[in-house]
Amino acid sequence: MRDHDISQRRACRLVGVDPKTVRRERPPDNPEIRKEMKAIAANRRRFGYRRIGVMLERKGMIMNHKKLYRLYTDEKLGVKRRRGRKRARGSRTPMPEALKPGQRWSLDFLSDTFGASRKFRILAVNDDCCRENLCLMADTSISGARVARELDALVRIYGKPASIVSDNGTELTSRAVLKWANENDVEWHYIDPGKPQQNAFIESFNGSLRDELLNEEIFDSLDDARRKLAMWRYDYNHVRPHSSLGNQTPVEARRALELNEGSTPGVLAQIETEDYENQTRRLSL
């Protein structure tokens, strides 16, 4: 090839050598970035290339989104999209937008299993403004009275919300919940039956929780489920980037909004967050 200026294919044909024994693949470019991408994807298997890019930026690895996507596809880290169930069609009930923390909470239940197909339920409460998860309480049975007690605990930490949005489940329409809403002067908004899109914030959260934790983990016991839920909740509020918040975390968004308002309603929430962080560290050990 050097002396006669011919192609590699022709030289191999003349010498009688298979081109595959001659050709050598070039080493992949950016090995450090590829290694870090695979490490992130191993821990967060449901993250796409955009969220992985945010995690890389936090470590000082900044690149063009086209290059990020090329490296992402080269390493075959693509996430298969899971099809969700069909949503009911129809008009949506308009609700005022949550412009500051505590203006509107959303509430819903999820279910899963532990051990030998033993079912348990999860009560999830979110702040719609900053997307912060306020509660992930798991138990084999959750009554309306238990929901009221959990809401009392949340009010002591985060303050009383202006309104709460939920579906028409039996626990949420029980006398205990109606009595709690009346005594605390909280407006409780029930969505139309068969219209989960009217409670879109908590439905989106439920999808993330099920996609990133419930479908990925096997729970040995109820205590094991509570421990993993607590660790995931801390990661969701403090580490996981949220595209709807400009890739901020919910805690960062809450603090920014409170600083802009010049108020300090989150002091108790900050103390509770620090206690929760210490508790999560103990559980991880």
CSV table of N, CA, C and O in Angstrom, one decimal, residues 163-254:
chain,number,residue,atom,x,y,z
A,163,SER,N,-54.9,24.3,49.0
A,163,SER,CA,-55.8,23.4,48.4
A,163,SER,C,-55.1,22.0,48.2
A,163,SER,O,-53.9,22.0,48.2
A,164,ILE,N,-55.9,21.0,48.2
A,164,ILE,CA,-55.4,19.6,47.9
A,164,ILE,C,-56.2,19.0,46.8
A,164,ILE,O,-57.4,19.2,46.7
A,165,VAL,N,-55.5,18.3,45.9
A,165,VAL,CA,-56.2,17.7,44.7
A,165,VAL,C,-56.0,16.2,44.8
A,165,VAL,O,-54.9,15.7,45.1
A,166,SER,N,-57.1,15.4,44.6
A,166,SER,CA,-57.0,14.0,44.7
A,166,SER,C,-58.1,13.4,43.8
A,166,SER,O,-59.0,14.1,43.3
A,167,ASP,N,-58.1,12.0,43.7
A,167,ASP,CA,-59.2,11.4,43.0
A,167,ASP,C,-60.4,11.1,44.0
A,167,ASP,O,-60.4,11.6,45.1
A,168,ASN,N,-61.3,10.2,43.6
A,168,ASN,CA,-62.5,10.0,44.4
A,168,ASN,C,-62.4,8.6,45.1
A,168,ASN,O,-63.4,7.9,45.3
A,169,GLY,N,-61.2,8.2,45.6
A,169,GLY,CA,-61.1,6.9,46.3
A,169,GLY,C,-61.8,6.9,47.6
A,169,GLY,O,-62.1,8.0,48.2
A,170,THR,N,-62.1,5.7,48.0
A,170,THR,CA,-62.9,5.6,49.3
A,170,THR,C,-62.2,6.2,50.5
A,170,THR,O,-62.9,6.8,51.3
A,171,GLU,N,-60.9,6.1,50.6
A,171,GLU,CA,-60.2,6.6,51.7
A,171,GLU,C,-60.2,8.2,51.7
A,171,GLU,O,-60.3,8.8,52.7
A,172,LEU,N,-60.2,8.7,50.5
A,172,LEU,CA,-60.1,10.2,50.3
A,172,LEU,C,-61.4,10.9,50.4
A,172,LEU,O,-61.5,12.1,50.5
A,173,THR,N,-62.5,10.1,50.3
A,173,THR,CA,-63.9,10.7,50.4
A,173,THR,C,-64.5,10.2,51.8
A,173,THR,O,-65.7,10.4,51.9
A,174,SER,N,-63.7,9.7,52.7
A,174,SER,CA,-64.2,9.2,53.9
A,174,SER,C,-64.5,10.4,54.9
A,174,SER,O,-64.2,11.5,54.6
A,175,ARG,N,-65.3,10.1,55.9
A,175,ARG,CA,-65.6,11.1,56.9
A,175,ARG,C,-64.4,11.7,57.6
A,175,ARG,O,-64.4,12.9,57.9
A,176,ALA,N,-63.4,10.9,57.8
A,176,ALA,CA,-62.2,11.4,58.5
A,176,ALA,C,-61.5,12.4,57.7
A,176,ALA,O,-61.1,13.5,58.2
A,177,VAL,N,-61.4,12.2,56.4
A,177,VAL,CA,-60.7,13.2,55.5
A,177,VAL,C,-61.6,14.4,55.3
A,177,VAL,O,-61.1,15.6,55.4
A,178,LEU,N,-62.9,14.2,55.1
A,178,LEU,CA,-63.8,15.4,55.0
A,178,LEU,C,-63.8,16.2,56.3
A,178,LEU,O,-63.8,17.5,56.2
A,179,LYS,N,-63.7,15.6,57.4
A,179,LYS,CA,-63.7,16.3,58.7
A,179,LYS,C,-62.4,17.1,58.8
A,179,LYS,O,-62.3,18.2,59.3
A,180,TRP,N,-61.3,16.4,58.4
A,180,TRP,CA,-60.0,17.1,58.5
A,180,TRP,C,-59.9,18.3,57.6
A,180,TRP,O,-59.4,19.4,58.0
A,181,ALA,N,-60.4,18.2,56.4
A,181,ALA,CA,-60.4,19.4,55.5
A,181,ALA,C,-61.3,20.5,56.0
A,181,ALA,O,-61.0,21.7,55.9
A,182,ASN,N,-62.4,20.2,56.7
A,182,ASN,CA,-63.3,21.2,57.2
A,182,ASN,C,-62.7,21.9,58.4
A,182,ASN,O,-62.7,23.1,58.6
A,183,GLU,N,-62.1,21.1,59.3
A,183,GLU,CA,-61.5,21.7,60.5
A,183,GLU,C,-60.2,22.5,60.2
A,183,GLU,O,-60.0,23.5,60.9
A,184,ASN,N,-59.5,22.1,59.2
A,184,ASN,CA,-58.3,22.9,58.8
A,184,ASN,C,-58.5,23.9,57.8
A,184,ASN,O,-57.6,24.6,57.4
A,185,ASP,N,-59.8,24.0,57.3
A,185,ASP,CA,-60.1,25.1,56.3
A,185,ASP,C,-59.3,24.9,55.1
A,185,ASP,O,-58.7,25.9,54.6
A,186,VAL,N,-59.1,23.7,54.5
A,186,VAL,CA,-58.4,23.4,53.3
A,186,VAL,C,-59.4,23.1,52.2
A,186,VAL,O,-60.2,22.2,52.4
A,187,GLU,N,-59.3,23.7,51.1
A,187,GLU,CA,-60.1,23.4,50.0
A,187,GLU,C,-59.7,22.1,49.3
A,187,GLU,O,-58.5,22.0,48.9
A,188,TRP,N,-60.5,21.1,49.3
A,188,TRP,CA,-60.2,19.8,48.7
A,188,TRP,C,-60.9,19.7,47.4
A,188,TRP,O,-62.1,19.7,47.3
A,189,HIS,N,-60.1,19.5,46.3
A,189,HIS,CA,-60.6,19.4,45.0
A,189,HIS,C,-60.6,18.0,44.5
A,189,HIS,O,-59.5,17.4,44.4
A,190,TYR,N,-61.7,17.4,44.2
A,190,TYR,CA,-61.8,16.1,43.7
A,190,TYR,C,-61.9,16.1,42.1
A,190,TYR,O,-62.7,16.9,41.6
A,191,ILE,N,-61.1,15.4,41.5
A,191,ILE,CA,-61.1,15.3,40.0
A,191,ILE,C,-62.3,14.5,39.5
A,191,ILE,O,-62.9,13.8,40.3
A,192,ASP,N,-62.7,14.7,38.3
A,192,ASP,CA,-63.8,14.0,37.7
A,192,ASP,C,-63.5,12.5,37.7
A,192,ASP,O,-62.3,12.1,37.4
A,193,PRO,N,-64.4,11.6,37.9
A,193,PRO,CA,-64.1,10.1,37.8
A,193,PRO,C,-63.6,9.8,36.4
A,193,PRO,O,-64.2,10.2,35.4
A,194,GLY,N,-62.6,9.0,36.4
A,194,GLY,CA,-62.0,8.5,35.1
A,194,GLY,C,-61.2,9.6,34.4
A,194,GLY,O,-60.9,9.4,33.2
A,195,LYS,N,-60.8,10.6,35.1
A,195,LYS,CA,-60.0,11.7,34.5
A,195,LYS,C,-58.7,11.9,35.3
A,195,LYS,O,-58.5,12.9,35.9
A,196,PRO,N,-57.8,11.0,35.2
A,196,PRO,CA,-56.5,11.1,36.0
A,196,PRO,C,-55.7,12.3,35.5
A,196,PRO,O,-54.8,12.8,36.2
A,197,GLN,N,-55.9,12.7,34.2
A,197,GLN,CA,-55.1,13.8,33.6
A,197,GLN,C,-55.4,15.1,34.4
A,197,GLN,O,-54.6,16.0,34.3
A,198,GLN,N,-56.5,15.2,35.1
A,198,GLN,CA,-56.8,16.4,35.9
A,198,GLN,C,-55.9,16.5,37.1
A,198,GLN,O,-55.8,17.6,37.7
A,199,ASN,N,-55.3,15.4,37.5
A,199,ASN,CA,-54.3,15.4,38.6
A,199,ASN,C,-52.9,15.0,38.0
A,199,ASN,O,-52.3,14.1,38.4
A,200,ALA,N,-52.5,15.8,37.0
A,200,ALA,CA,-51.3,15.4,36.2
A,200,ALA,C,-50.0,15.3,36.9
A,200,ALA,O,-49.2,14.5,36.6
A,201,PHE,N,-49.8,16.2,37.9
A,201,PHE,CA,-48.6,16.3,38.6
A,201,PHE,C,-48.3,15.0,39.4
A,201,PHE,O,-47.2,14.5,39.3
A,202,ILE,N,-49.3,14.5,40.1
A,202,ILE,CA,-49.1,13.3,40.9
A,202,ILE,C,-49.0,12.1,40.0
A,202,ILE,O,-48.3,11.1,40.3
A,203,GLU,N,-49.8,12.1,38.9
A,203,GLU,CA,-49.7,11.0,38.0
A,203,GLU,C,-48.3,10.9,37.3
A,203,GLU,O,-47.8,9.8,37.1
A,204,SER,N,-47.7,12.1,37.0
A,204,SER,CA,-46.3,12.1,36.5
A,204,SER,C,-45.4,11.5,37.5
A,204,SER,O,-44.4,10.7,37.2
A,205,PHE,N,-45.6,11.9,38.8
A,205,PHE,CA,-44.7,11.4,39.9
A,205,PHE,C,-44.9,9.9,40.0
A,205,PHE,O,-43.9,9.2,40.2
A,206,ASN,N,-46.1,9.5,40.0
A,206,ASN,CA,-46.3,8.0,40.1
A,206,ASN,C,-45.6,7.2,39.0
A,206,ASN,O,-45.1,6.2,39.3
A,207,GLY,N,-45.6,7.8,37.8
A,207,GLY,CA,-44.9,7.1,36.7
A,207,GLY,C,-43.4,7.0,37.0
A,207,GLY,O,-42.8,6.0,36.7
A,208,SER,N,-42.8,8.1,37.5
A,208,SER,CA,-41.4,8.1,37.8
A,208,SER,C,-41.1,7.1,38.9
A,208,SER,O,-40.1,6.4,38.8
A,209,LEU,N,-41.9,7.1,39.9
A,209,LEU,CA,-41.7,6.2,41.1
A,209,LEU,C,-41.8,4.7,40.6
A,209,LEU,O,-40.9,3.9,41.0
A,210,ARG,N,-42.8,4.4,39.8
A,210,ARG,CA,-43.0,3.0,39.4
A,210,ARG,C,-41.9,2.7,38.4
A,210,ARG,O,-41.4,1.5,38.4
A,211,ASP,N,-41.5,3.6,37.5
A,211,ASP,CA,-40.5,3.3,36.5
A,211,ASP,C,-39.1,3.1,37.1
A,211,ASP,O,-38.4,2.2,36.7
A,212,GLU,N,-38.8,4.0,38.0
A,212,GLU,CA,-37.4,4.0,38.5
A,212,GLU,C,-37.2,3.2,39.8
A,212,GLU,O,-36.0,2.8,40.1
A,213,LEU,N,-38.2,2.8,40.5
A,213,LEU,CA,-38.0,2.1,41.8
A,213,LEU,C,-38.9,0.8,41.8
A,213,LEU,O,-38.4,-0.3,41.9
A,214,LEU,N,-40.2,0.9,41.7
A,214,LEU,CA,-41.1,-0.2,41.9
A,214,LEU,C,-40.9,-1.3,40.9
A,214,LEU,O,-41.0,-2.5,41.2
A,215,ASN,N,-40.6,-0.9,39.7
A,215,ASN,CA,-40.4,-1.9,38.6
A,215,ASN,C,-39.0,-2.4,38.6
A,215,ASN,O,-38.7,-3.3,37.9
A,216,GLU,N,-38.1,-1.8,39.4
A,216,GLU,CA,-36.7,-2.1,39.3
A,216,GLU,C,-36.3,-3.0,40.6
A,216,GLU,O,-35.2,-3.6,40.5
A,217,GLU,N,-37.0,-2.9,41.6
A,217,GLU,CA,-36.6,-3.5,42.9
A,217,GLU,C,-37.6,-4.6,43.3
A,217,GLU,O,-38.8,-4.6,43.0
A,218,ILE,N,-37.0,-5.6,44.0
A,218,ILE,CA,-37.8,-6.6,44.7
A,218,ILE,C,-37.7,-6.4,46.2
A,218,ILE,O,-36.6,-6.4,46.7
A,219,PHE,N,-38.9,-6.3,46.8
A,219,PHE,CA,-38.9,-6.0,48.3
A,219,PHE,C,-39.1,-7.3,49.1
A,219,PHE,O,-40.0,-8.0,48.8
A,220,ASP,N,-38.2,-7.5,50.0
A,220,ASP,CA,-38.2,-8.7,50.8
A,220,ASP,C,-39.2,-8.6,51.9
A,220,ASP,O,-39.8,-9.6,52.4
A,221,SER,N,-39.5,-7.4,52.5
A,221,SER,CA,-40.4,-7.2,53.6
A,221,SER,C,-40.9,-5.7,53.5
A,221,SER,O,-40.5,-4.9,52.7
A,222,LEU,N,-41.9,-5.4,54.4
A,222,LEU,CA,-42.4,-4.1,54.4
A,222,LEU,C,-41.4,-3.1,54.9
A,222,LEU,O,-41.3,-2.0,54.3
A,223,ASP,N,-40.5,-3.5,55.8
A,223,ASP,CA,-39.4,-2.6,56.3
A,223,ASP,C,-38.4,-2.4,55.2
A,223,ASP,O,-37.9,-1.2,55.0
A,224,ASP,N,-38.2,-3.4,54.4
A,224,ASP,CA,-37.3,-3.2,53.2
A,224,ASP,C,-37.9,-2.2,52.2
A,224,ASP,O,-37.2,-1.4,51.7
A,225,ALA,N,-39.2,-2.3,52.0
A,225,ALA,CA,-39.8,-1.4,51.1
A,225,ALA,C,-39.8,0.0,51.6
A,225,ALA,O,-39.5,1.0,50.8
A,226,ARG,N,-40.0,0.2,52.9
A,226,ARG,CA,-40.0,1.5,53.5
A,226,ARG,C,-38.6,2.1,53.4
A,226,ARG,O,-38.4,3.3,53.1
A,227,ARG,N,-37.5,1.3,53.6
A,227,ARG,CA,-36.2,1.8,53.5
A,227,ARG,C,-35.8,2.3,52.1
A,227,ARG,O,-35.3,3.3,51.9
A,228,LYS,N,-36.2,1.5,51.1
A,228,LYS,CA,-35.9,1.8,49.7
A,228,LYS,C,-36.7,3.0,49.3
A,228,LYS,O,-36.2,3.8,48.5
A,229,LEU,N,-37.9,3.1,49.7
A,229,LEU,CA,-38.7,4.3,49.4
A,229,LEU,C,-38.1,5.6,50.0
A,229,LEU,O,-38.1,6.6,49.4
A,230,ALA,N,-37.6,5.5,51.2
A,230,ALA,CA,-37.0,6.6,51.9
A,230,ALA,C,-35.8,7.1,51.1
A,230,ALA,O,-35.5,8.3,50.9
A,231,MET,N,-34.9,6.1,50.7
A,231,MET,CA,-33.7,6.5,50.0
A,231,MET,C,-34.1,7.1,48.6
A,231,MET,O,-33.5,8.0,48.2
A,232,TRP,N,-35.1,6.5,48.0
A,232,TRP,CA,-35.5,7.0,46.6
A,232,TRP,C,-36.1,8.4,46.8
A,232,TRP,O,-35.8,9.3,46.0
A,233,ARG,N,-36.9,8.7,47.9
A,233,ARG,CA,-37.5,10.0,48.1
A,233,ARG,C,-36.4,11.0,48.3
A,233,ARG,O,-36.5,12.1,47.8
A,234,TYR,N,-35.4,10.7,49.1
A,234,TYR,CA,-34.3,11.7,49.3
A,234,TYR,C,-33.6,12.0,47.9
A,234,TYR,O,-33.3,13.1,47.6
A,235,ASP,N,-33.3,10.9,47.1
A,235,ASP,CA,-32.7,11.1,45.8
A,235,ASP,C,-33.5,12.0,44.9
A,235,ASP,O,-33.1,12.9,44.2
A,236,TYR,N,-34.9,11.7,45.0
A,236,TYR,CA,-35.8,12.5,44.1
A,236,TYR,C,-35.8,14.0,44.5
A,236,TYR,O,-35.9,14.8,43.6
A,237,ASN,N,-35.8,14.3,45.7
A,237,ASN,CA,-35.9,15.6,46.2
A,237,ASN,C,-34.6,16.4,46.1
A,237,ASN,O,-34.6,17.6,46.0
A,238,HIS,N,-33.4,15.7,46.3
A,238,HIS,CA,-32.2,16.4,46.5
A,238,HIS,C,-31.1,16.2,45.4
A,238,HIS,O,-30.2,17.0,45.3
A,239,VAL,N,-31.3,15.1,44.6
A,239,VAL,CA,-30.2,14.8,43.6
A,239,VAL,C,-30.8,14.8,42.2
A,239,VAL,O,-30.2,15.3,41.3
A,240,ARG,N,-31.9,14.2,42.0
A,240,ARG,CA,-32.4,13.9,40.6
A,240,ARG,C,-32.8,15.2,40.0
A,240,ARG,O,-33.6,16.0,40.5
A,241,PRO,N,-32.3,15.5,38.7
A,241,PRO,CA,-32.6,16.7,38.0
A,241,PRO,C,-34.0,16.6,37.4
A,241,PRO,O,-34.4,15.5,37.0
A,242,HIS,N,-34.8,17.7,37.5
A,242,HIS,CA,-36.1,17.8,36.9
A,242,HIS,C,-36.2,18.7,35.8
A,242,HIS,O,-35.9,19.9,35.9
A,243,SER,N,-36.5,18.2,34.6
A,243,SER,CA,-36.5,19.1,33.4
A,243,SER,C,-37.6,20.2,33.5
A,243,SER,O,-37.4,21.3,33.0
A,244,SER,N,-38.7,19.9,34.2
A,244,SER,CA,-39.7,21.0,34.4
A,244,SER,C,-39.2,22.1,35.3
A,244,SER,O,-39.8,23.2,35.3
A,245,LEU,N,-38.2,21.9,36.1
A,245,LEU,CA,-37.6,22.9,37.0
A,245,LEU,C,-36.3,23.5,36.4
A,245,LEU,O,-35.5,24.1,37.2
A,246,GLY,N,-36.0,23.3,35.1
A,246,GLY,CA,-34.8,23.8,34.6
A,246,GLY,C,-33.6,23.0,35.1
A,246,GLY,O,-32.5,23.5,35.3
A,247,ASN,N,-33.9,21.6,35.2
A,247,ASN,CA,-32.8,20.7,35.7
A,247,ASN,C,-32.4,21.0,37.2
A,247,ASN,O,-31.3,20.5,37.6
A,248,GLN,N,-33.2,21.7,37.9
A,248,GLN,CA,-33.0,21.9,39.3
A,248,GLN,C,-33.6,20.7,40.1
A,248,GLN,O,-34.4,19.9,39.6
A,249,THR,N,-33.2,20.6,41.4
A,249,THR,CA,-33.9,19.6,42.2
A,249,THR,C,-35.1,20.3,42.9
A,249,THR,O,-35.1,21.6,43.0
A,250,PRO,N,-36.1,19.6,43.4
A,250,PRO,CA,-37.2,20.2,44.1
A,250,PRO,C,-36.8,21.1,45.3
A,250,PRO,O,-37.4,22.1,45.5
A,251,VAL,N,-35.8,20.6,46.0
A,251,VAL,CA,-35.4,21.4,47.2
A,251,VAL,C,-34.7,22.7,46.7
A,251,VAL,O,-35.0,23.8,47.4
A,252,GLU,N,-33.9,22.7,45.7
A,252,GLU,CA,-33.3,23.9,45.2
A,252,GLU,C,-34.4,24.9,44.7
A,252,GLU,O,-34.3,26.1,44.9
A,253,ALA,N,-35.4,24.3,44.0
A,253,ALA,CA,-36.5,25.2,43.5
A,253,ALA,C,-37.3,25.8,44.7
A,253,ALA,O,-37.7,27.0,44.6
A,254,ARG,N,-37.6,25.0,45.7
A,254,ARG,CA,-38.3,25.6,46.9
A,254,ARG,C,-37.5,26.7,47.5
A,254,ARG,O,-38.1,27.8,47.8
